[in-house]
Short mmCIF file of N, CA and C in Angstrom, two decimals:
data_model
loop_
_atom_site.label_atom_id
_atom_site.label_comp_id
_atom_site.label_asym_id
_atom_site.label_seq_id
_atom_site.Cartn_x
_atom_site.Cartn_y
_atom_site.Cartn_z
N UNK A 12 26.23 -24.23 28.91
CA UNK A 12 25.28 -24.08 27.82
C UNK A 12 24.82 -22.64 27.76
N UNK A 13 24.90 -21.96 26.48
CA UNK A 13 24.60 -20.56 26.53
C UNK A 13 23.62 -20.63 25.33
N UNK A 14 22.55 -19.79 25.04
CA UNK A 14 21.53 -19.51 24.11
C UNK A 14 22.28 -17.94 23.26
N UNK A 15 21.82 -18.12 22.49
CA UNK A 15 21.89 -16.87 21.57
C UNK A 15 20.48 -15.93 21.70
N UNK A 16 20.71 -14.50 21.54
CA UNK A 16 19.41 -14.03 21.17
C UNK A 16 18.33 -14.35 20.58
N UNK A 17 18.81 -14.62 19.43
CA UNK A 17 17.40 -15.37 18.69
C UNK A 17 17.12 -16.25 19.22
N UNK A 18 17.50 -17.50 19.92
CA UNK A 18 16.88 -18.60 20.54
C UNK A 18 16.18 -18.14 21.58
N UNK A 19 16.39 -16.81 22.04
CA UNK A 19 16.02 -16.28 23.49
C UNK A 19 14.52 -15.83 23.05
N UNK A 20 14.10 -15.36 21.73
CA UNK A 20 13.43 -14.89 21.10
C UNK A 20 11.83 -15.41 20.66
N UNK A 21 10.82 -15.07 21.30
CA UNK A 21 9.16 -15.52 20.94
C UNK A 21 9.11 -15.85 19.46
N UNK A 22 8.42 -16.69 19.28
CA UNK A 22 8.16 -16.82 17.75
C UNK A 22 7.48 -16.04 17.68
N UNK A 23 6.47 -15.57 17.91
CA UNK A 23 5.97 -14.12 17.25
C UNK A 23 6.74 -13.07 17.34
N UNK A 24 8.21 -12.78 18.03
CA UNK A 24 8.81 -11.81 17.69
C UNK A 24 9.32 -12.32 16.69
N UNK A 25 9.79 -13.32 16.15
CA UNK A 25 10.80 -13.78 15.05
C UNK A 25 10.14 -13.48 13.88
N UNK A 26 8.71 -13.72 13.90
CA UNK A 26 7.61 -13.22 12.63
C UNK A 26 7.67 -12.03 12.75
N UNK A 27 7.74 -11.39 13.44
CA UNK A 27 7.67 -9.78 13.12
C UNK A 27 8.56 -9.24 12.74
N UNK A 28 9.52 -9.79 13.19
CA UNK A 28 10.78 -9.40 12.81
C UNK A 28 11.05 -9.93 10.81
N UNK A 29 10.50 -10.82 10.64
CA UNK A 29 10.75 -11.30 9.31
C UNK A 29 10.16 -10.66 8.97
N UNK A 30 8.97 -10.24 9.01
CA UNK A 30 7.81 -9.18 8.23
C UNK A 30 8.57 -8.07 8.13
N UNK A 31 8.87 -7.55 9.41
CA UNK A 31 9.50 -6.55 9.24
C UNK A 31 10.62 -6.20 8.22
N UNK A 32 11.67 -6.84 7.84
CA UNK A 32 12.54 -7.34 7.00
C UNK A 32 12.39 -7.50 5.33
N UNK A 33 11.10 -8.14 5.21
CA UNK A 33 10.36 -8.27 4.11
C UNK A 33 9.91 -6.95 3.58
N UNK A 34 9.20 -6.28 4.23
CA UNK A 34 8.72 -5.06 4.48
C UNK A 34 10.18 -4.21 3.78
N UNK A 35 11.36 -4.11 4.16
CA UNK A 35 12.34 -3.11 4.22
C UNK A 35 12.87 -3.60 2.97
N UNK A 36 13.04 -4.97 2.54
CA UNK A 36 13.68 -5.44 1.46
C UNK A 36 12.83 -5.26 0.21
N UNK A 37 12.05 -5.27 0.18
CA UNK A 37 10.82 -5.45 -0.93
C UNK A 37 10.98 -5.91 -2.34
N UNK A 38 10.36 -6.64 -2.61
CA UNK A 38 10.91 -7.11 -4.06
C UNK A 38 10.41 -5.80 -4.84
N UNK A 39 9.58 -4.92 -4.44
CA UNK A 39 9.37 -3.96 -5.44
C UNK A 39 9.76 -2.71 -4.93
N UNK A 40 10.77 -1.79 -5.58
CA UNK A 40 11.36 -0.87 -5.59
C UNK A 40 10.65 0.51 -5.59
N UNK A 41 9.70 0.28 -6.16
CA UNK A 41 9.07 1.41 -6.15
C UNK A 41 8.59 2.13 -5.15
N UNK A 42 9.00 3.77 -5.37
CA UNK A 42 7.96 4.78 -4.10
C UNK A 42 6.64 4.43 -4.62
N UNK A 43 5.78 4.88 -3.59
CA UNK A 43 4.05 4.69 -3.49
C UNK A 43 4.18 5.76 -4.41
N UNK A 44 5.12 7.21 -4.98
CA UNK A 44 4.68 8.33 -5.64
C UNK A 44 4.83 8.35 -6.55
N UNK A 45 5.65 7.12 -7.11
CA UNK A 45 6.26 6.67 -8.80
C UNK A 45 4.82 6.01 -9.52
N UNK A 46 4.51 6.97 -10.57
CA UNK A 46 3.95 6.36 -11.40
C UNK A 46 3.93 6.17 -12.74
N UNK A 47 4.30 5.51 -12.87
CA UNK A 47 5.04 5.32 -14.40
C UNK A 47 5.03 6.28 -15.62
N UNK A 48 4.82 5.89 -16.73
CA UNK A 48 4.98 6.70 -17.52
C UNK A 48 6.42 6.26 -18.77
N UNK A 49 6.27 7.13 -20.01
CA UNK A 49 7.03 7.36 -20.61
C UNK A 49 8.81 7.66 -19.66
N UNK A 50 8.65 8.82 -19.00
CA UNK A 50 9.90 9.24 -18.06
C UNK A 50 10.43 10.36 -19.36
N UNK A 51 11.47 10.60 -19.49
CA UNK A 51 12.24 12.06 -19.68
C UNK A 51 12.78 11.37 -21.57
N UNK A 52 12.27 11.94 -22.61
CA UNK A 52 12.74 11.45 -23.97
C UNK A 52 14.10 12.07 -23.94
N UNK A 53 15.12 10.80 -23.53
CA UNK A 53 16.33 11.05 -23.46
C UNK A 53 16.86 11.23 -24.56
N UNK A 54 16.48 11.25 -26.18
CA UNK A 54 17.22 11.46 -26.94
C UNK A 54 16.97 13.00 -27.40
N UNK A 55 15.90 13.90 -26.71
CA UNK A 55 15.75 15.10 -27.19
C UNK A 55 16.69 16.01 -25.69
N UNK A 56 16.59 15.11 -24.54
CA UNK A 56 17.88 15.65 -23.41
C UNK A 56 19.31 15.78 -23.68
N UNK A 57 19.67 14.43 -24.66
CA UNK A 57 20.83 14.37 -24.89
C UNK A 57 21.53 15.20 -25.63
N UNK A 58 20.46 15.71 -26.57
CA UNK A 58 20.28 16.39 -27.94
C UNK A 58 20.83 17.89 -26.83
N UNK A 59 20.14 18.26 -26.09
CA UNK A 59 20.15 19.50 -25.46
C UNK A 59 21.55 19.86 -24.88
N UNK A 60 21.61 18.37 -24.20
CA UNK A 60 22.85 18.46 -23.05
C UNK A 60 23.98 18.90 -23.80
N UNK A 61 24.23 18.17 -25.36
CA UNK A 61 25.16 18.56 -26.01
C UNK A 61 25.52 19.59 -27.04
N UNK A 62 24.12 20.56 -27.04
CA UNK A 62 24.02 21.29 -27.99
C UNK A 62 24.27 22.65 -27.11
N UNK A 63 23.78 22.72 -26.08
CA UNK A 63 23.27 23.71 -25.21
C UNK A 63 24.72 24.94 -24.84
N UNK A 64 24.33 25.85 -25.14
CA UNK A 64 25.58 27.02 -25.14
C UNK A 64 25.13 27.91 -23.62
N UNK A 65 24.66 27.67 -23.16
CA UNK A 65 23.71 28.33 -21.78
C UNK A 65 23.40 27.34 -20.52
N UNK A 66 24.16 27.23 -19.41
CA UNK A 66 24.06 26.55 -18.48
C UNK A 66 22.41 26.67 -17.84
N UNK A 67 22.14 27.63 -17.10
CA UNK A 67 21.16 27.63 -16.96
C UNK A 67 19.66 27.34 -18.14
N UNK A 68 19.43 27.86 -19.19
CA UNK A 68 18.94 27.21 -20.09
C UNK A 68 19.14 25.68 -20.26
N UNK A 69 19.90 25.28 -20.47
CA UNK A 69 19.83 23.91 -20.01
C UNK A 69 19.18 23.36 -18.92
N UNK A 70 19.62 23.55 -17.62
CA UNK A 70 18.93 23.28 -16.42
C UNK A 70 17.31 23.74 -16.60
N UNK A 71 16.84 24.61 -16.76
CA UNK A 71 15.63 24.93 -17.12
C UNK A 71 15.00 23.92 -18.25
N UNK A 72 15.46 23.89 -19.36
CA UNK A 72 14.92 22.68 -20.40
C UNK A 72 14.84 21.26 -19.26
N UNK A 73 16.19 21.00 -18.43
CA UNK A 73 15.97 19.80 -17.98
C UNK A 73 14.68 19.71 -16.96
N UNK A 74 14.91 20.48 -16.16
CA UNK A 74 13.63 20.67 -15.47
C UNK A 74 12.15 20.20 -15.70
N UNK A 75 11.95 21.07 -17.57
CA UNK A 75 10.76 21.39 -17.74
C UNK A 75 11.13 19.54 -18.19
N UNK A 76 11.48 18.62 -18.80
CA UNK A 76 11.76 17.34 -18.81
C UNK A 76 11.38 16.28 -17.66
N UNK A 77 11.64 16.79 -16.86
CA UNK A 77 11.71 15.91 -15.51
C UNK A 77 10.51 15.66 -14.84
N UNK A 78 10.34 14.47 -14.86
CA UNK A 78 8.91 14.19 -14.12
C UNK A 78 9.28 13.02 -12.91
N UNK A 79 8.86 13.17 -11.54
CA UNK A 79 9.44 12.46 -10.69
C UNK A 79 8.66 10.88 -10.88
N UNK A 80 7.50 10.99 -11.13
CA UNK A 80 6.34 10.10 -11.13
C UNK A 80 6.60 9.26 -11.80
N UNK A 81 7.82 9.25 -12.78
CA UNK A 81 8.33 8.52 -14.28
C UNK A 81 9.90 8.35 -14.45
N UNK A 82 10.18 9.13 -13.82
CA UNK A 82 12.32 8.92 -13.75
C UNK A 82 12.86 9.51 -12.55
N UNK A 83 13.99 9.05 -12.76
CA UNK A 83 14.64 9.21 -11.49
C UNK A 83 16.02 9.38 -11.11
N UNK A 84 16.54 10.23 -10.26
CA UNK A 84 18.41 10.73 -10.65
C UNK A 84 19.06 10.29 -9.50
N UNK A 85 19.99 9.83 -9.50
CA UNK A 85 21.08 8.70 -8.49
C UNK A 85 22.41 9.44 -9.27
N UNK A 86 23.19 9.90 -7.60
CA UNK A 86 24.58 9.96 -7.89
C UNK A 86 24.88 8.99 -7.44
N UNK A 87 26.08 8.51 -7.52
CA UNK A 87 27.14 7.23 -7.98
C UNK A 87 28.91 7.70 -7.50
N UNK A 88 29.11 6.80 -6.58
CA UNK A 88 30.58 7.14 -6.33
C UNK A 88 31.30 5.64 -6.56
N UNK A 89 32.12 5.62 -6.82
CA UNK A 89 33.66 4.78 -6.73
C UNK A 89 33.78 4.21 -5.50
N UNK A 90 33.80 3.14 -5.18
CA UNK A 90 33.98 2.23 -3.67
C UNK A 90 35.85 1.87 -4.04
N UNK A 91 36.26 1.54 -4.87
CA UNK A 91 37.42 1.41 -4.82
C UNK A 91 38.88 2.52 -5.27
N UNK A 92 38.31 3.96 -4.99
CA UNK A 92 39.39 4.94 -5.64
C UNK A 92 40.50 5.14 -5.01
N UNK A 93 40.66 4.68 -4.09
CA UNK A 93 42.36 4.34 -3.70
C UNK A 93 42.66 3.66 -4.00
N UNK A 94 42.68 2.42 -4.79
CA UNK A 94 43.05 1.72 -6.09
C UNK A 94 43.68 2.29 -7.47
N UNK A 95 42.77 3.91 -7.50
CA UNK A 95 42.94 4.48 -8.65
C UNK A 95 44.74 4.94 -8.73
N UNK A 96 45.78 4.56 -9.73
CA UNK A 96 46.53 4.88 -9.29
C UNK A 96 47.15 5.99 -10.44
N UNK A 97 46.07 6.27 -11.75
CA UNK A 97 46.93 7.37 -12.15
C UNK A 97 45.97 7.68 -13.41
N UNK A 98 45.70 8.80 -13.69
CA UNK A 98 44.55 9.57 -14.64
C UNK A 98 44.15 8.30 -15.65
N UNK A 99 44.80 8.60 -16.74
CA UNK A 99 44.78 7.39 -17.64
C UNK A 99 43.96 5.93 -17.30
N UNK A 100 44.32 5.49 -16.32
CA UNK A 100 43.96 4.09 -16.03
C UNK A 100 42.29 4.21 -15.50
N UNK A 101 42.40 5.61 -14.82
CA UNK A 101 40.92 5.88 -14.39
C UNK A 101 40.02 5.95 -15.61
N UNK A 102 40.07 6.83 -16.05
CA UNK A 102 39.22 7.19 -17.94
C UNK A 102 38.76 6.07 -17.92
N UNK A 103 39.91 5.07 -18.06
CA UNK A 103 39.39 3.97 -18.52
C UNK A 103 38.21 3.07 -18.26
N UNK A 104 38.66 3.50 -16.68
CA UNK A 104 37.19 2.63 -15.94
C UNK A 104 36.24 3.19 -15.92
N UNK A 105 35.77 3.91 -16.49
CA UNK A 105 34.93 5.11 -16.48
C UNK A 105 34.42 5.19 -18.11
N UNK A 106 35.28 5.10 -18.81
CA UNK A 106 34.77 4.60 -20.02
C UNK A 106 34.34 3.00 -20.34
N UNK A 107 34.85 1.95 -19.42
CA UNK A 107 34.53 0.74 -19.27
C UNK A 107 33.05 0.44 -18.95
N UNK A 108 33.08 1.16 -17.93
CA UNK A 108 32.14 1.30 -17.18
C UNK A 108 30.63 1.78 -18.02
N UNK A 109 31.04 3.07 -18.85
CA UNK A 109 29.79 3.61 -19.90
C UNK A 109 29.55 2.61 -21.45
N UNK A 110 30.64 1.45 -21.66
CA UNK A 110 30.40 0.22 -22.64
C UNK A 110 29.48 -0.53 -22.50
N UNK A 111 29.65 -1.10 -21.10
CA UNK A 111 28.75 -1.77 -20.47
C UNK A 111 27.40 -1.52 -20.21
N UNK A 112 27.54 -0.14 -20.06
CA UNK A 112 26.05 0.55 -19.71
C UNK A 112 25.10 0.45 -21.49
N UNK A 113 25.89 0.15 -22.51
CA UNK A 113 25.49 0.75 -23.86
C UNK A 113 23.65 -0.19 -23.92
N UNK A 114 23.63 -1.18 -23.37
CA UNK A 114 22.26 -1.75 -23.98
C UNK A 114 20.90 -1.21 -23.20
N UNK A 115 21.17 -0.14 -22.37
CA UNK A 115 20.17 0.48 -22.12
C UNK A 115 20.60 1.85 -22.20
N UNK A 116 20.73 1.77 -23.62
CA UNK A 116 21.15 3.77 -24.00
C UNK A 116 19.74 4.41 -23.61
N UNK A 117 18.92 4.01 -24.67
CA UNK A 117 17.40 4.80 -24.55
C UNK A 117 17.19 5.27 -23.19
N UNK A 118 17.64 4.11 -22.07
CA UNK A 118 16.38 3.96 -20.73
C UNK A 118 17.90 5.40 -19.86
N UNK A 119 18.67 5.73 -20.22
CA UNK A 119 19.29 6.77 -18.98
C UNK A 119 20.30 7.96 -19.90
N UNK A 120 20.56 8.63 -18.84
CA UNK A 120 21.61 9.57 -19.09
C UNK A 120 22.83 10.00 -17.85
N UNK A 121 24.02 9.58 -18.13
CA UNK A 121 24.81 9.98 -16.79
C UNK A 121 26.26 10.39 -17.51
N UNK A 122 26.59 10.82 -16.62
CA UNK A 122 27.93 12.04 -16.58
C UNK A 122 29.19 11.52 -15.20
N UNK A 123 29.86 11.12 -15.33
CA UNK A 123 30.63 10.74 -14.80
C UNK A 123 32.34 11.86 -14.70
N UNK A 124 32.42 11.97 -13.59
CA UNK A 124 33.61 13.19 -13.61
C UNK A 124 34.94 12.31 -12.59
N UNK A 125 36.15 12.34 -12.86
CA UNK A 125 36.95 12.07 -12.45
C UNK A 125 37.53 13.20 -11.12
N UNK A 126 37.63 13.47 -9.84
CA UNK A 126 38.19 14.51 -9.50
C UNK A 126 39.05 14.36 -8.75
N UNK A 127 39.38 15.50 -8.36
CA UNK A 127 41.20 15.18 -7.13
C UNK A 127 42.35 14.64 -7.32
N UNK A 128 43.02 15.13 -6.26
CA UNK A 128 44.55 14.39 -6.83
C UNK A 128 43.92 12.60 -6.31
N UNK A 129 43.17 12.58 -5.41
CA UNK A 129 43.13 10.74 -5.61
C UNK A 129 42.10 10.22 -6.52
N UNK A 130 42.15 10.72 -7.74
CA UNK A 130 41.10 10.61 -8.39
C UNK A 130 39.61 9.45 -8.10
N UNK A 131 39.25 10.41 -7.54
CA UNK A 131 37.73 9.41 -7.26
C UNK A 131 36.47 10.04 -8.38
N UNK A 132 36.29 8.65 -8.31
CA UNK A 132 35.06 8.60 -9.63
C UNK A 132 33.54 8.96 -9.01
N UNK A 133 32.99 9.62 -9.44
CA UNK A 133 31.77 10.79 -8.97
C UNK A 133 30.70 10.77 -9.84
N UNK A 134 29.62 10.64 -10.03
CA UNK A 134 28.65 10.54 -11.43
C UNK A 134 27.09 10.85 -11.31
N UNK A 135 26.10 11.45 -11.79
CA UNK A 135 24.93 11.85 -11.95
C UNK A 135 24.33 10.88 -12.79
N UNK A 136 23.56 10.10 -12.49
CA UNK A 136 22.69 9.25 -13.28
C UNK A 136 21.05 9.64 -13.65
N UNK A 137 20.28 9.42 -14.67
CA UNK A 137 19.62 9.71 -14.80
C UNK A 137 18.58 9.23 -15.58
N UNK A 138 17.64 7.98 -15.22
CA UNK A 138 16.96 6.80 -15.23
C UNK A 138 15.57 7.32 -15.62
N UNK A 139 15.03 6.51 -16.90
CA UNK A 139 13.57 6.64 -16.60
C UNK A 139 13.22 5.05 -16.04
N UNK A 140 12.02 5.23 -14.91
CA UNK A 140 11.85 4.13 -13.83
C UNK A 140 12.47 4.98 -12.15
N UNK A 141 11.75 3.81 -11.78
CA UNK A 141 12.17 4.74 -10.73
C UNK A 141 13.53 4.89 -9.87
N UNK A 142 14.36 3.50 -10.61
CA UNK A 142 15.60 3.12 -9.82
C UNK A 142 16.73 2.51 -10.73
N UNK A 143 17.71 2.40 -10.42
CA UNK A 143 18.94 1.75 -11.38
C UNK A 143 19.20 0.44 -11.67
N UNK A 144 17.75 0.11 -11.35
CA UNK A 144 17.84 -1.81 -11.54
C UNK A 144 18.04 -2.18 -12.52
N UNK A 145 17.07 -0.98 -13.92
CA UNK A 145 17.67 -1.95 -15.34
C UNK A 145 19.34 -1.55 -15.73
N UNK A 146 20.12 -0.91 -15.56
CA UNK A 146 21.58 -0.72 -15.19
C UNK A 146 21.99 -1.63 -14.18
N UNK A 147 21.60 -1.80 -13.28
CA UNK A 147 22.26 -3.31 -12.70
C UNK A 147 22.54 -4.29 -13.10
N UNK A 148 21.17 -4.64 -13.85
CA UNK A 148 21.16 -5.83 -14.64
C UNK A 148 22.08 -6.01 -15.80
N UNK A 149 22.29 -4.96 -16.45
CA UNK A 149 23.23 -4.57 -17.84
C UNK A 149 24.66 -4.49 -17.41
N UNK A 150 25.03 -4.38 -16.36
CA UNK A 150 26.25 -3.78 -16.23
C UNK A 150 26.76 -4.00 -14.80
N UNK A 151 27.65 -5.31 -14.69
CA UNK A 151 27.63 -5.85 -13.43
C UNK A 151 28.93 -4.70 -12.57
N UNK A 152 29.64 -4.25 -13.54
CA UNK A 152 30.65 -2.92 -12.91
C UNK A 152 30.06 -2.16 -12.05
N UNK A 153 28.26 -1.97 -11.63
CA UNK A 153 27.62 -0.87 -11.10
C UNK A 153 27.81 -1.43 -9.45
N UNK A 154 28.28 -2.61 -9.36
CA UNK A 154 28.61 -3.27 -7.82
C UNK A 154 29.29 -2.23 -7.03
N UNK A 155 30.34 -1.81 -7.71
CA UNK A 155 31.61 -1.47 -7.42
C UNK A 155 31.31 0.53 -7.24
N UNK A 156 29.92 0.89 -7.35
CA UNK A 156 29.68 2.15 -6.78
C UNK A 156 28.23 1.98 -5.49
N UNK A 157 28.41 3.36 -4.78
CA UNK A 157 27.58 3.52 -3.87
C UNK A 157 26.65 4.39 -5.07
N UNK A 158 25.26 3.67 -4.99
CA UNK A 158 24.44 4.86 -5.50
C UNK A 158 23.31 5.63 -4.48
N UNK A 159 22.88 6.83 -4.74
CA UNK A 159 22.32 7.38 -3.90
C UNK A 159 21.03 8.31 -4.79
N UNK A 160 20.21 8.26 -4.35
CA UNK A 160 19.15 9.02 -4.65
C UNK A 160 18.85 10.39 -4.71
N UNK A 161 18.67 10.82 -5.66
CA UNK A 161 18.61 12.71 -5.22
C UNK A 161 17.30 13.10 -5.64
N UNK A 162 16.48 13.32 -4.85
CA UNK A 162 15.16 14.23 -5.14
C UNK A 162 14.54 12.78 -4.30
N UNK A 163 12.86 12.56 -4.86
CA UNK A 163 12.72 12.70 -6.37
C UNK A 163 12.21 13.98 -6.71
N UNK A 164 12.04 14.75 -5.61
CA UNK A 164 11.10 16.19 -5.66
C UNK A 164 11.93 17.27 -5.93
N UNK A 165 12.01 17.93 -7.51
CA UNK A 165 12.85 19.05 -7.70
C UNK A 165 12.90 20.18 -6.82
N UNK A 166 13.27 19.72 -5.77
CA UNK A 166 13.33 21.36 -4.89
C UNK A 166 14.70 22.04 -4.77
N UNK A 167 14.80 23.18 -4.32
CA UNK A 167 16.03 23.97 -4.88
C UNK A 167 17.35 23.14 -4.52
N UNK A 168 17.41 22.60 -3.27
CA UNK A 168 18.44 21.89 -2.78
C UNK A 168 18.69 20.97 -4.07
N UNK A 169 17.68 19.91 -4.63
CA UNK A 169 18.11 19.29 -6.11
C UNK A 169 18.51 19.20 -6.94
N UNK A 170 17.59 20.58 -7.96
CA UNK A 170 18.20 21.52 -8.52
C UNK A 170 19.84 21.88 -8.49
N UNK A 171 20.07 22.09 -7.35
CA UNK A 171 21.49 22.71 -7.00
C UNK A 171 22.54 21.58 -7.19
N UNK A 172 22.07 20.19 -6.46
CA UNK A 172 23.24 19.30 -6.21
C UNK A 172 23.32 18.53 -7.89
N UNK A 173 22.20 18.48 -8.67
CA UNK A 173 22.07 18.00 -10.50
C UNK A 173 22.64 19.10 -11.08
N UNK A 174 22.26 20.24 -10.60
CA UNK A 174 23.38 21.27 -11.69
C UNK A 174 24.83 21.42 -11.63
N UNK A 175 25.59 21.04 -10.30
CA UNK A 175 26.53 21.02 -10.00
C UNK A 175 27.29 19.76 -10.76
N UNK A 176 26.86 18.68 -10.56
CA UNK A 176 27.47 17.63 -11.79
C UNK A 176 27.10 18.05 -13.30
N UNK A 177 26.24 18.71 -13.88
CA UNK A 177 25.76 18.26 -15.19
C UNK A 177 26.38 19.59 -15.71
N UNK A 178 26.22 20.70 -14.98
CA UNK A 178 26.91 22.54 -15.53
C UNK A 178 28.30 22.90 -14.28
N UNK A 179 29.51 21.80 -14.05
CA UNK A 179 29.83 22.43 -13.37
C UNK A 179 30.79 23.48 -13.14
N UNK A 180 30.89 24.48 -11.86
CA UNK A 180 31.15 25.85 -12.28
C UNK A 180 32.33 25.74 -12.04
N UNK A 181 33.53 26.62 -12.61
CA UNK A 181 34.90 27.25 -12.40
C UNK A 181 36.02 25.53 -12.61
N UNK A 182 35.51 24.18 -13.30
CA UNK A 182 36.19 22.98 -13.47
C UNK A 182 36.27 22.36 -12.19
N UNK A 183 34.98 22.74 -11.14
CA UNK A 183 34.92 22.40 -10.04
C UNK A 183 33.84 20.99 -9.45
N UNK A 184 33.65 19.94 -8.96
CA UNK A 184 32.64 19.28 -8.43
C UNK A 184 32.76 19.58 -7.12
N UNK A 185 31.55 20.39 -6.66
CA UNK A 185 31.89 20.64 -5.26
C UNK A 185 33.17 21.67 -5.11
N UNK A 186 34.08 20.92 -4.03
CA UNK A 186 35.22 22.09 -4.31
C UNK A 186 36.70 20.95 -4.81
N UNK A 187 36.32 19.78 -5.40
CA UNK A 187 37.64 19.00 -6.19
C UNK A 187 37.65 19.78 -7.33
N UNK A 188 38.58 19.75 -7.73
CA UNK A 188 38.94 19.69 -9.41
C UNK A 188 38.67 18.76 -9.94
N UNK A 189 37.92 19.22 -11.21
CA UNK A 189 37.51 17.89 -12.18
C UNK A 189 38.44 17.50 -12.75
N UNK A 190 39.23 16.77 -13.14
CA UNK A 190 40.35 16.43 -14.11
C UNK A 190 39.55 15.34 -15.29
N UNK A 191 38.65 14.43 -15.35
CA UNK A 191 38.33 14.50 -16.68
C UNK A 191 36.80 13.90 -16.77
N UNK A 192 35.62 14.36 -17.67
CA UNK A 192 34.19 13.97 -17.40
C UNK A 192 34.17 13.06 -18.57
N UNK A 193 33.61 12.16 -18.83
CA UNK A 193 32.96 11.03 -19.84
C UNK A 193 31.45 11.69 -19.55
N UNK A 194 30.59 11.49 -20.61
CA UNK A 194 29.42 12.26 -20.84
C UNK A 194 28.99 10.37 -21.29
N UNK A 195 28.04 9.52 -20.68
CA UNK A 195 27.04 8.76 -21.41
C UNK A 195 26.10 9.11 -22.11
N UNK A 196 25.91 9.68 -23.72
CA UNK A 196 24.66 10.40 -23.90
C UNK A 196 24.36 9.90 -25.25
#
C-alpha cells in the first residue's frame, strides 16, 4: 500500500494550496494598475498607422495614444509553424485568422508578419482592456498562439520591442526576414 503526496498532505495545507491556486488563476484578469477607461481611439490610430509617411512620428503619435491604465499590447506567436509548409498557405492563416478577429474591429489593432525560411507567424496586438479575452472569445484560432504581454509601462525597452513590429527596419523582425505582414486595421 503506497499513499500519494496529496494524501500525505494536512488539510490545511490542501486549503492553502487551493487558495493559493485561486489566487494565481483569478477569474479577474486585471492588474491592480488597470483602470479602465475609453483605451486608445483606434480608428484615429488606424487612420495614422496607415497614413503615416514618418516612422518615428508615428511611434510618437502612438505613444502620445497609449494609456496603460486603459489598453494593452500582447505579442502573439504561432504554436504550430512547422506545420507551415509554404508562403501562400501561411497568408492564409494569417488572413483567416484577422476574419475571425473582424467583430471586435473597434476594441484592437494588430499586425501580424510572416518571417523566415520556416515561416513562423509573429504579431503585435493591441487591445483596449487590459487583456485579449474579448479576442478569445471572438476568435477561437487565438488557441493556437502563445500570447505575451509587453509593457504595460512605456519604457524604452517597450517602445523598442512595439516599434520593431509596427515600423520595421531594413524588412527585418528582429534579425528574420519578413516575407509578408497582414495589417488588422
Amino acid at each position: 500500500y503506497s499513499t500519494t503526496m496529496a494524501e500525505e498532505q494536512s488539510e490545511e495545507t490542501k486549503t492553502e494550496a487551493r487558495q493559493f491556486m485561486a489566487d494565481l488563476v483569478s477569474s479577474d484578469p486585471q492588474s491592480k494598475d488597470f483602470t479602465g477607461g475609453d483605451g486608445i481611439d483606434m480608428a484615429s490610430w488606424k487612420k495614422t498607422y496607415a497614413t503615416s509617411s514618418s516612422s518615428s512620428s508615428m511611434m510618437e503619435e502612438f505613444w502620445s495614444m497609449y494609456n496603460p491604465g486603459s489598453s494593452s499590447i500582447w505579442t502573439m506567436v504561432y504554436d504550430e509553424a512547422e506545420s507551415n509548409e509554404n508562403l501562400e498557405d501561411t497568408i492564409a492563416i494569417s488572413k483567416d485568422f484577422m476574419k475571425q478577429t473582424e467583430s471586435i474591429r473597434d476594441h484592437c489593432f494588430g499586425v501580424m508578419h510572416i518571417v523566415g525560411d520556416n515561416l513562423d507567424i509573429k504579431g503585435l496586438w493591441i487591445f483596449n482592456g487590459p487583456d485579449p479575452e474579448q479576442l478569445f472569445g471572438a476568435n477561437e484560432d487565438s488557441s493556437w498562439y502563445t500570447w505575451t504581454e509587453v509593457g504595460p509601462e512605456p519604457n524604452d525597452y517597450v517602445k523598442k520591442a512595439v516599434a520593431e513590429y509596427l515600423t520595421p527596419a531594413d524588412g527585418k523582425l528582429k534579425s528574420d526576414t519578413i516575407r509578408d505582414t497582414q495589417v488588422f486595421g
